[in-house]
Amino acid sequence: MKLYVCKNYDEMSAKAADVVASVITLKPDCVLGLATGSTPVGMYKCLAEMNKAGKLDFAGVKTYNLDEYYPIKASDPQSYRYFMNKNLFNNINIDIENTHVLNGEAPDTDAECAAYDKAIEAAGGIDIQVLGIGNNGHIGFNEPADELVAATHVQGLTESTIEANSRFFSSADEVPKHALTMGMAPIMKAKRIIILISGKGKHAALKEMLSGGITTKNPATILNLHSDVTVVCDEDAYNG
Ligand code: PGA
């Protein structure tokens, strides 16, 4: 793993944007795997600024997001589709038809998940996957468990994740109890992975991942099996 420890959130965001921008520059029709949550917001802002300044072109880029709550309407301000439109897609010159988020209203979730994995393969696979990490080590909504699931699937959210995400809702009761998430296989098949980690709350999960051990109780540790992972964290996350 390549590790960059940045002074603070803003430096982390700028560094991560540089890494993603370099992939787009070298391959203008690349496929990006994208993440939601508060961590990548600053990086998306930097990418939008590069785009506005004429330094980065998203016209040929395709995106696949990691996950979406279930059930949820795409138009719901809490949906990840809404988040992506607001924080990135509406602010860059991407063709919205080239942006993909799992359908939180899919009548047949198994069919939705299987079609998503097929579509990623058909697009040529993910060139760079952006990840955040949960306090409990989850990536996407692949939660700590005795077994992890390879394919994209429906996942019940753990109490700890519902609690962590309740800050975006008026109460924990309103957080959807399920999500559709890319499984470990499409994540690990990405040619390159960048994981952004900010804040003291992530210290334990980060430290465990960097220790090099692998456990399904901290799904991010599986990234130790991938040959091209860049970790961009801030000092709070690194030092605890
Ligand atoms: P956060 O979420 O960026 O809002 O901390 C990350 C995650 O849960 O994967």
PDB file of C-alpha atoms and ligand atoms in Angstrom:
ATOM      1  CA  MET A   1       0.000   0.000   0.000  1.00  0.00           C
ATOM      2  CA  LYS A   2       1.161   3.507  -0.821  1.00  0.00           C
ATOM      3  CA  LEU A   3       0.511   5.780   2.146  1.00  0.00           C
ATOM      4  CA  TYR A   4       0.141   9.563   2.142  1.00  0.00           C
ATOM      5  CA  VAL A   5      -0.364  11.185   5.531  1.00  0.00           C
ATOM      6  CA  CYS A   6      -1.696  14.704   4.971  1.00  0.00           C
ATOM      7  CA  LYS A   7      -1.818  17.537   7.506  1.00  0.00           C
ATOM      8  CA  ASN A   8      -5.571  17.938   7.454  1.00  0.00           C
ATOM      9  CA  TYR A   9      -8.806  17.272   5.569  1.00  0.00           C
ATOM     10  CA  ASP A  10      -8.194  19.906   2.884  1.00  0.00           C
ATOM     11  CA  GLU A  11      -4.732  18.585   2.064  1.00  0.00           C
ATOM     12  CA  MET A  12      -6.101  15.034   1.953  1.00  0.00           C
ATOM     13  CA  SER A  13      -8.859  16.131  -0.429  1.00  0.00           C
ATOM     14  CA  ALA A  14      -6.435  17.920  -2.779  1.00  0.00           C
ATOM     15  CA  LYS A  15      -4.029  14.958  -2.830  1.00  0.00           C
ATOM     16  CA  ALA A  16      -6.818  12.476  -3.564  1.00  0.00           C
ATOM     17  CA  ALA A  17      -8.188  14.732  -6.333  1.00  0.00           C
ATOM     18  CA  ASP A  18      -4.712  14.815  -7.921  1.00  0.00           C
ATOM     19  CA  VAL A  19      -4.547  11.010  -7.960  1.00  0.00           C
ATOM     20  CA  VAL A  20      -8.019  10.637  -9.514  1.00  0.00           C
ATOM     21  CA  ALA A  21      -7.349  13.468 -11.995  1.00  0.00           C
ATOM     22  CA  SER A  22      -4.153  11.753 -13.142  1.00  0.00           C
ATOM     23  CA  VAL A  23      -6.148   8.631 -14.055  1.00  0.00           C
ATOM     24  CA  ILE A  24      -8.658  10.712 -16.055  1.00  0.00           C
ATOM     25  CA  THR A  25      -5.863  12.612 -17.812  1.00  0.00           C
ATOM     26  CA  LEU A  26      -4.084   9.421 -18.870  1.00  0.00           C
ATOM     27  CA  LYS A  27      -7.344   7.715 -19.913  1.00  0.00           C
ATOM     28  CA  PRO A  28     -10.097  10.220 -20.780  1.00  0.00           C
ATOM     29  CA  ASP A  29     -12.671   7.417 -21.245  1.00  0.00           C
ATOM     30  CA  CYS A  30     -11.877   5.774 -17.908  1.00  0.00           C
ATOM     31  CA  VAL A  31     -14.331   4.137 -15.507  1.00  0.00           C
ATOM     32  CA  LEU A  32     -14.414   5.584 -11.999  1.00  0.00           C
ATOM     33  CA  GLY A  33     -15.800   3.747  -8.980  1.00  0.00           C
ATOM     34  CA  LEU A  34     -17.142   6.401  -6.616  1.00  0.00           C
ATOM     35  CA  ALA A  35     -18.087   6.644  -2.949  1.00  0.00           C
ATOM     36  CA  THR A  36     -20.417   8.791  -0.853  1.00  0.00           C
ATOM     37  CA  GLY A  37     -20.160   9.928   2.779  1.00  0.00           C
ATOM     38  CA  SER A  38     -18.626  13.074   4.204  1.00  0.00           C
ATOM     39  CA  THR A  39     -15.015  12.057   3.495  1.00  0.00           C
ATOM     40  CA  PRO A  40     -14.900  12.454  -0.330  1.00  0.00           C
ATOM     41  CA  VAL A  41     -16.883  15.735  -0.448  1.00  0.00           C
ATOM     42  CA  GLY A  42     -13.711  17.869  -0.422  1.00  0.00           C
ATOM     43  CA  MET A  43     -12.133  15.741  -3.153  1.00  0.00           C
ATOM     44  CA  TYR A  44     -15.251  16.142  -5.330  1.00  0.00           C
ATOM     45  CA  LYS A  45     -15.057  19.899  -4.803  1.00  0.00           C
ATOM     46  CA  CYS A  46     -11.408  19.928  -5.975  1.00  0.00           C
ATOM     47  CA  LEU A  47     -12.283  17.826  -9.053  1.00  0.00           C
ATOM     48  CA  ALA A  48     -15.143  20.191  -9.936  1.00  0.00           C
ATOM     49  CA  GLU A  49     -12.773  23.164  -9.602  1.00  0.00           C
ATOM     50  CA  MET A  50     -10.239  21.511 -11.945  1.00  0.00           C
ATOM     51  CA  ASN A  51     -13.062  20.881 -14.404  1.00  0.00           C
ATOM     52  CA  LYS A  52     -14.277  24.485 -14.196  1.00  0.00           C
ATOM     53  CA  ALA A  53     -10.721  25.742 -14.730  1.00  0.00           C
ATOM     54  CA  GLY A  54     -10.538  23.701 -17.940  1.00  0.00           C
ATOM     55  CA  LYS A  55      -7.862  21.368 -16.561  1.00  0.00           C
ATOM     56  CA  LEU A  56      -9.936  18.186 -16.397  1.00  0.00           C
ATOM     57  CA  ASP A  57     -12.497  16.806 -18.837  1.00  0.00           C
ATOM     58  CA  PHE A  58     -15.242  14.378 -17.745  1.00  0.00           C
ATOM     59  CA  ALA A  59     -16.922  14.172 -21.169  1.00  0.00           C
ATOM     60  CA  GLY A  60     -15.752  10.587 -21.770  1.00  0.00           C
ATOM     61  CA  VAL A  61     -15.789   9.363 -18.157  1.00  0.00           C
ATOM     62  CA  LYS A  62     -18.165   6.690 -16.826  1.00  0.00           C
ATOM     63  CA  THR A  63     -18.893   6.230 -13.131  1.00  0.00           C
ATOM     64  CA  TYR A  64     -20.270   3.430 -10.944  1.00  0.00           C
ATOM     65  CA  ASN A  65     -21.095   4.194  -7.331  1.00  0.00           C
ATOM     66  CA  LEU A  66     -20.435   1.760  -4.546  1.00  0.00           C
ATOM     67  CA  ASP A  67     -23.811   1.635  -2.885  1.00  0.00           C
ATOM     68  CA  GLU A  68     -27.302   3.003  -2.296  1.00  0.00           C
ATOM     69  CA  TYR A  69     -29.770   2.750   0.551  1.00  0.00           C
ATOM     70  CA  TYR A  70     -32.722   0.398   0.093  1.00  0.00           C
ATOM     71  CA  PRO A  71     -35.487   1.219  -0.206  1.00  0.00           C
ATOM     72  CA  ILE A  72     -35.091   4.855  -1.165  1.00  0.00           C
ATOM     73  CA  LYS A  73     -36.269   7.055  -4.040  1.00  0.00           C
ATOM     74  CA  ALA A  74     -33.518   8.566  -6.226  1.00  0.00           C
ATOM     75  CA  SER A  75     -35.153  11.984  -5.654  1.00  0.00           C
ATOM     76  CA  ASP A  76     -34.924  11.649  -1.834  1.00  0.00           C
ATOM     77  CA  PRO A  77     -32.310  14.142  -0.539  1.00  0.00           C
ATOM     78  CA  GLN A  78     -30.874  11.305   1.596  1.00  0.00           C
ATOM     79  CA  SER A  79     -30.287   9.044  -1.408  1.00  0.00           C
ATOM     80  CA  TYR A  80     -26.778   8.535  -2.673  1.00  0.00           C
ATOM     81  CA  ARG A  81     -27.953   9.367  -6.216  1.00  0.00           C
ATOM     82  CA  TYR A  82     -29.039  12.778  -4.899  1.00  0.00           C
ATOM     83  CA  PHE A  83     -25.720  13.167  -3.039  1.00  0.00           C
ATOM     84  CA  MET A  84     -23.670  12.411  -6.161  1.00  0.00           C
ATOM     85  CA  ASN A  85     -25.681  14.774  -8.371  1.00  0.00           C
ATOM     86  CA  LYS A  86     -25.318  17.565  -5.816  1.00  0.00           C
ATOM     87  CA  ASN A  87     -21.666  17.052  -4.854  1.00  0.00           C
ATOM     88  CA  LEU A  88     -20.187  16.103  -8.211  1.00  0.00           C
ATOM     89  CA  PHE A  89     -22.247  15.294 -11.283  1.00  0.00           C
ATOM     90  CA  ASN A  90     -24.118  18.634 -11.451  1.00  0.00           C
ATOM     91  CA  ASN A  91     -20.805  20.478 -11.123  1.00  0.00           C
ATOM     92  CA  ILE A  92     -18.799  18.839 -13.921  1.00  0.00           C
ATOM     93  CA  ASN A  93     -19.224  18.208 -17.657  1.00  0.00           C
ATOM     94  CA  ILE A  94     -20.142  14.536 -17.290  1.00  0.00           C
ATOM     95  CA  ASP A  95     -22.990  13.031 -19.312  1.00  0.00           C
ATOM     96  CA  ILE A  96     -25.477  12.020 -16.590  1.00  0.00           C
ATOM     97  CA  GLU A  97     -26.284   8.912 -18.687  1.00  0.00           C
ATOM     98  CA  ASN A  98     -22.714   7.768 -17.982  1.00  0.00           C
ATOM     99  CA  THR A  99     -23.227   7.920 -14.201  1.00  0.00           C
ATOM    100  CA  HIS A 100     -24.522   4.812 -12.473  1.00  0.00           C
ATOM    101  CA  VAL A 101     -25.900   4.362  -8.972  1.00  0.00           C
ATOM    102  CA  LEU A 102     -27.671   1.189  -7.820  1.00  0.00           C
ATOM    103  CA  ASN A 103     -31.457   1.647  -7.988  1.00  0.00           C
ATOM    104  CA  GLY A 104     -32.846   2.004  -4.466  1.00  0.00           C
ATOM    105  CA  GLU A 105     -36.346   1.377  -5.825  1.00  0.00           C
ATOM    106  CA  ALA A 106     -35.530  -1.775  -7.820  1.00  0.00           C
ATOM    107  CA  PRO A 107     -38.462  -4.218  -7.592  1.00  0.00           C
ATOM    108  CA  ASP A 108     -36.080  -7.190  -7.953  1.00  0.00           C
ATOM    109  CA  THR A 109     -32.913  -6.430  -5.979  1.00  0.00           C
ATOM    110  CA  ASP A 110     -31.102  -9.626  -7.002  1.00  0.00           C
ATOM    111  CA  ALA A 111     -31.621  -8.791 -10.682  1.00  0.00           C
ATOM    112  CA  GLU A 112     -30.538  -5.181 -10.075  1.00  0.00           C
ATOM    113  CA  CYS A 113     -27.311  -6.292  -8.347  1.00  0.00           C
ATOM    114  CA  ALA A 114     -26.457  -8.936 -10.962  1.00  0.00           C
ATOM    115  CA  ALA A 115     -27.047  -6.451 -13.800  1.00  0.00           C
ATOM    116  CA  TYR A 116     -24.800  -3.888 -12.058  1.00  0.00           C
ATOM    117  CA  ASP A 117     -21.872  -6.327 -11.859  1.00  0.00           C
ATOM    118  CA  LYS A 118     -22.388  -7.247 -15.535  1.00  0.00           C
ATOM    119  CA  ALA A 119     -22.499  -3.588 -16.561  1.00  0.00           C
ATOM    120  CA  ILE A 120     -19.197  -2.875 -14.782  1.00  0.00           C
ATOM    121  CA  GLU A 121     -17.576  -5.830 -16.570  1.00  0.00           C
ATOM    122  CA  ALA A 122     -19.050  -4.706 -19.909  1.00  0.00           C
ATOM    123  CA  ALA A 123     -17.626  -1.208 -19.371  1.00  0.00           C
ATOM    124  CA  GLY A 124     -14.167  -2.792 -19.098  1.00  0.00           C
ATOM    125  CA  GLY A 125     -13.919  -2.812 -15.291  1.00  0.00           C
ATOM    126  CA  ILE A 126     -13.142   0.006 -12.909  1.00  0.00           C
ATOM    127  CA  ASP A 127      -9.909   1.927 -13.547  1.00  0.00           C
ATOM    128  CA  ILE A 128      -9.820   3.521 -10.104  1.00  0.00           C
ATOM    129  CA  GLN A 129     -12.130   2.829  -7.185  1.00  0.00           C
ATOM    130  CA  VAL A 130     -12.546   5.574  -4.581  1.00  0.00           C
ATOM    131  CA  LEU A 131     -13.303   4.246  -1.101  1.00  0.00           C
ATOM    132  CA  GLY A 132     -14.057   5.637   2.322  1.00  0.00           C
ATOM    133  CA  ILE A 133     -13.961   3.481   5.423  1.00  0.00           C
ATOM    134  CA  GLY A 134     -16.493   3.031   8.211  1.00  0.00           C
ATOM    135  CA  ASN A 135     -15.488   3.374  11.867  1.00  0.00           C
ATOM    136  CA  ASN A 136     -15.970  -0.400  11.930  1.00  0.00           C
ATOM    137  CA  GLY A 137     -13.831  -0.981   8.807  1.00  0.00           C
ATOM    138  CA  HIS A 138     -16.707  -1.383   6.349  1.00  0.00           C
ATOM    139  CA  ILE A 139     -16.085  -0.526   2.701  1.00  0.00           C
ATOM    140  CA  GLY A 140     -19.143   0.299   0.657  1.00  0.00           C
ATOM    141  CA  PHE A 141     -21.726  -1.360   2.877  1.00  0.00           C
ATOM    142  CA  ASN A 142     -19.698  -4.540   3.234  1.00  0.00           C
ATOM    143  CA  GLU A 143     -20.057  -4.757   6.988  1.00  0.00           C
ATOM    144  CA  PRO A 144     -17.853  -6.759   9.391  1.00  0.00           C
ATOM    145  CA  ALA A 145     -19.165 -10.349   9.475  1.00  0.00           C
ATOM    146  CA  ASP A 146     -18.052 -13.976   9.650  1.00  0.00           C
ATOM    147  CA  GLU A 147     -18.206 -14.040   5.854  1.00  0.00           C
ATOM    148  CA  LEU A 148     -17.998 -11.324   3.232  1.00  0.00           C
ATOM    149  CA  VAL A 149     -19.987 -11.491  -0.012  1.00  0.00           C
ATOM    150  CA  ALA A 150     -18.200 -11.335  -3.367  1.00  0.00           C
ATOM    151  CA  ALA A 151     -21.019 -10.188  -5.650  1.00  0.00           C
ATOM    152  CA  THR A 152     -23.039  -6.991  -5.438  1.00  0.00           C
ATOM    153  CA  HIS A 153     -25.868  -7.697  -2.992  1.00  0.00           C
ATOM    154  CA  VAL A 154     -28.479  -6.494  -0.504  1.00  0.00           C
ATOM    155  CA  GLN A 155     -26.941  -5.884   2.895  1.00  0.00           C
ATOM    156  CA  GLY A 156     -28.537  -5.331   6.304  1.00  0.00           C
ATOM    157  CA  LEU A 157     -26.833  -2.387   8.035  1.00  0.00           C
ATOM    158  CA  THR A 158     -25.211  -2.880  11.434  1.00  0.00           C
ATOM    159  CA  GLU A 159     -26.328  -0.861  14.466  1.00  0.00           C
ATOM    160  CA  SER A 160     -22.966   0.946  14.394  1.00  0.00           C
ATOM    161  CA  THR A 161     -23.460   2.056  10.776  1.00  0.00           C
ATOM    162  CA  ILE A 162     -27.086   3.101  11.386  1.00  0.00           C
ATOM    163  CA  GLU A 163     -25.860   5.121  14.369  1.00  0.00           C
ATOM    164  CA  ALA A 164     -22.971   6.702  12.384  1.00  0.00           C
ATOM    165  CA  ASN A 165     -25.272   7.611   9.464  1.00  0.00           C
ATOM    166  CA  SER A 166     -28.104   8.921  11.662  1.00  0.00           C
ATOM    167  CA  ARG A 167     -26.327  12.295  11.674  1.00  0.00           C
ATOM    168  CA  PHE A 168     -27.699  12.868   8.182  1.00  0.00           C
ATOM    169  CA  PHE A 169     -31.297  12.007   9.239  1.00  0.00           C
ATOM    170  CA  SER A 170     -33.612  13.495  11.859  1.00  0.00           C
ATOM    171  CA  SER A 171     -33.340  10.259  13.900  1.00  0.00           C
ATOM    172  CA  ALA A 172     -31.735   6.808  13.759  1.00  0.00           C
ATOM    173  CA  ASP A 173     -35.237   5.356  13.131  1.00  0.00           C
ATOM    174  CA  GLU A 174     -35.296   7.066   9.749  1.00  0.00           C
ATOM    175  CA  VAL A 175     -32.062   5.505   8.477  1.00  0.00           C
ATOM    176  CA  PRO A 176     -32.955   2.732   5.985  1.00  0.00           C
ATOM    177  CA  LYS A 177     -32.041  -0.647   7.461  1.00  0.00           C
ATOM    178  CA  HIS A 178     -30.762  -2.059   4.184  1.00  0.00           C
ATOM    179  CA  ALA A 179     -28.558  -1.054   1.296  1.00  0.00           C
ATOM    180  CA  LEU A 180     -27.502  -2.371  -2.085  1.00  0.00           C
ATOM    181  CA  THR A 181     -23.731  -2.527  -2.192  1.00  0.00           C
ATOM    182  CA  MET A 182     -20.985  -3.564  -4.545  1.00  0.00           C
ATOM    183  CA  GLY A 183     -19.551  -6.763  -3.116  1.00  0.00           C
ATOM    184  CA  MET A 184     -15.886  -7.412  -2.488  1.00  0.00           C
ATOM    185  CA  ALA A 185     -15.303  -8.793  -6.012  1.00  0.00           C
ATOM    186  CA  PRO A 186     -16.035  -5.683  -8.100  1.00  0.00           C
ATOM    187  CA  ILE A 187     -14.078  -3.606  -5.566  1.00  0.00           C
ATOM    188  CA  MET A 188     -11.059  -5.919  -5.614  1.00  0.00           C
ATOM    189  CA  LYS A 189     -11.184  -6.237  -9.419  1.00  0.00           C
ATOM    190  CA  ALA A 190     -10.656  -2.461  -9.776  1.00  0.00           C
ATOM    191  CA  LYS A 191      -7.297  -1.857 -11.420  1.00  0.00           C
ATOM    192  CA  ARG A 192      -6.436   0.729  -8.816  1.00  0.00           C
ATOM    193  CA  ILE A 193      -7.929   1.663  -5.435  1.00  0.00           C
ATOM    194  CA  ILE A 194      -7.679   4.905  -3.479  1.00  0.00           C
ATOM    195  CA  ILE A 195      -9.017   4.993   0.069  1.00  0.00           C
ATOM    196  CA  LEU A 196      -9.615   8.322   1.848  1.00  0.00           C
ATOM    197  CA  ILE A 197      -9.547   8.352   5.632  1.00  0.00           C
ATOM    198  CA  SER A 198     -10.114  11.393   7.850  1.00  0.00           C
ATOM    199  CA  GLY A 199     -10.594  11.952  11.565  1.00  0.00           C
ATOM    200  CA  LYS A 200      -9.712  10.310  14.848  1.00  0.00           C
ATOM    201  CA  GLY A 201     -12.809   8.079  14.737  1.00  0.00           C
ATOM    202  CA  LYS A 202     -11.222   6.125  11.866  1.00  0.00           C
ATOM    203  CA  HIS A 203      -7.865   5.600  13.604  1.00  0.00           C
ATOM    204  CA  ALA A 204      -8.467   2.064  14.876  1.00  0.00           C
ATOM    205  CA  ALA A 205      -9.826   0.805  11.533  1.00  0.00           C
ATOM    206  CA  LEU A 206      -6.917   2.445   9.646  1.00  0.00           C
ATOM    207  CA  LYS A 207      -4.286   1.070  12.010  1.00  0.00           C
ATOM    208  CA  GLU A 208      -5.679  -2.432  11.676  1.00  0.00           C
ATOM    209  CA  MET A 209      -5.674  -2.150   7.875  1.00  0.00           C
ATOM    210  CA  LEU A 210      -2.067  -0.896   7.820  1.00  0.00           C
ATOM    211  CA  SER A 211      -0.927  -3.695  10.137  1.00  0.00           C
ATOM    212  CA  GLY A 212      -1.188  -6.016   7.119  1.00  0.00           C
ATOM    213  CA  GLY A 213      -3.384  -8.679   8.737  1.00  0.00           C
ATOM    214  CA  ILE A 214      -6.605  -9.754   7.054  1.00  0.00           C
ATOM    215  CA  THR A 215      -9.910 -10.311   8.815  1.00  0.00           C
ATOM    216  CA  THR A 216     -13.545 -10.242   7.701  1.00  0.00           C
ATOM    217  CA  LYS A 217     -14.213  -8.395  10.983  1.00  0.00           C
ATOM    218  CA  ASN A 218     -12.572  -5.382   9.307  1.00  0.00           C
ATOM    219  CA  PRO A 219     -13.421  -5.606   5.576  1.00  0.00           C
ATOM    220  CA  ALA A 220     -10.880  -2.895   4.679  1.00  0.00           C
ATOM    221  CA  THR A 221      -8.056  -5.256   5.686  1.00  0.00           C
ATOM    222  CA  ILE A 222      -8.847  -7.311   2.538  1.00  0.00           C
ATOM    223  CA  LEU A 223      -7.322  -4.444   0.555  1.00  0.00           C
ATOM    224  CA  ASN A 224      -3.955  -5.857   1.654  1.00  0.00           C
ATOM    225  CA  LEU A 225      -4.499  -8.460  -1.102  1.00  0.00           C
ATOM    226  CA  HIS A 226      -4.706  -5.810  -3.846  1.00  0.00           C
ATOM    227  CA  SER A 227      -1.538  -4.787  -5.686  1.00  0.00           C
ATOM    228  CA  ASP A 228      -2.323  -1.092  -6.261  1.00  0.00           C
ATOM    229  CA  VAL A 229      -3.860   0.631  -3.235  1.00  0.00           C
ATOM    230  CA  THR A 230      -3.191   4.270  -2.325  1.00  0.00           C
ATOM    231  CA  VAL A 231      -4.158   5.311   1.199  1.00  0.00           C
ATOM    232  CA  VAL A 232      -4.652   9.065   1.643  1.00  0.00           C
ATOM    233  CA  CYS A 233      -5.350   9.976   5.250  1.00  0.00           C
ATOM    234  CA  ASP A 234      -5.030  12.984   7.533  1.00  0.00           C
ATOM    235  CA  GLU A 235      -2.901  13.207  10.680  1.00  0.00           C
ATOM    236  CA  ASP A 236      -5.964  12.808  12.930  1.00  0.00           C
ATOM    237  CA  ALA A 237      -6.763   9.444  11.377  1.00  0.00           C
ATOM    238  CA  TYR A 238      -3.125   8.358  11.324  1.00  0.00           C
ATOM    239  CA  ASN A 239      -2.152   9.404  14.843  1.00  0.00           C
ATOM    240  CA  GLY A 240      -5.518   8.935  16.572  1.00  0.00           C
TER     241      GLY A 240
HETATM  242  P1  PGA B   1     -17.959   8.949   6.059  1.00  0.00           P
HETATM  243  O1  PGA B   1     -18.398   7.476   5.725  1.00  0.00           O
HETATM  244  O2  PGA B   1     -17.105   9.406   4.928  1.00  0.00           O
HETATM  245  O3  PGA B   1     -19.253   9.723   6.143  1.00  0.00           O
HETATM  246  O4  PGA B   1     -17.218   8.895   7.355  1.00  0.00           O
HETATM  247  C1  PGA B   1     -17.461   6.582   5.234  1.00  0.00           C
HETATM  248  C2  PGA B   1     -18.064   5.205   5.183  1.00  0.00           C
HETATM  249  O5  PGA B   1     -18.934   4.897   6.002  1.00  0.00           O
HETATM  250  O6  PGA B   1     -17.646   4.427   4.306  1.00  0.00           O
END
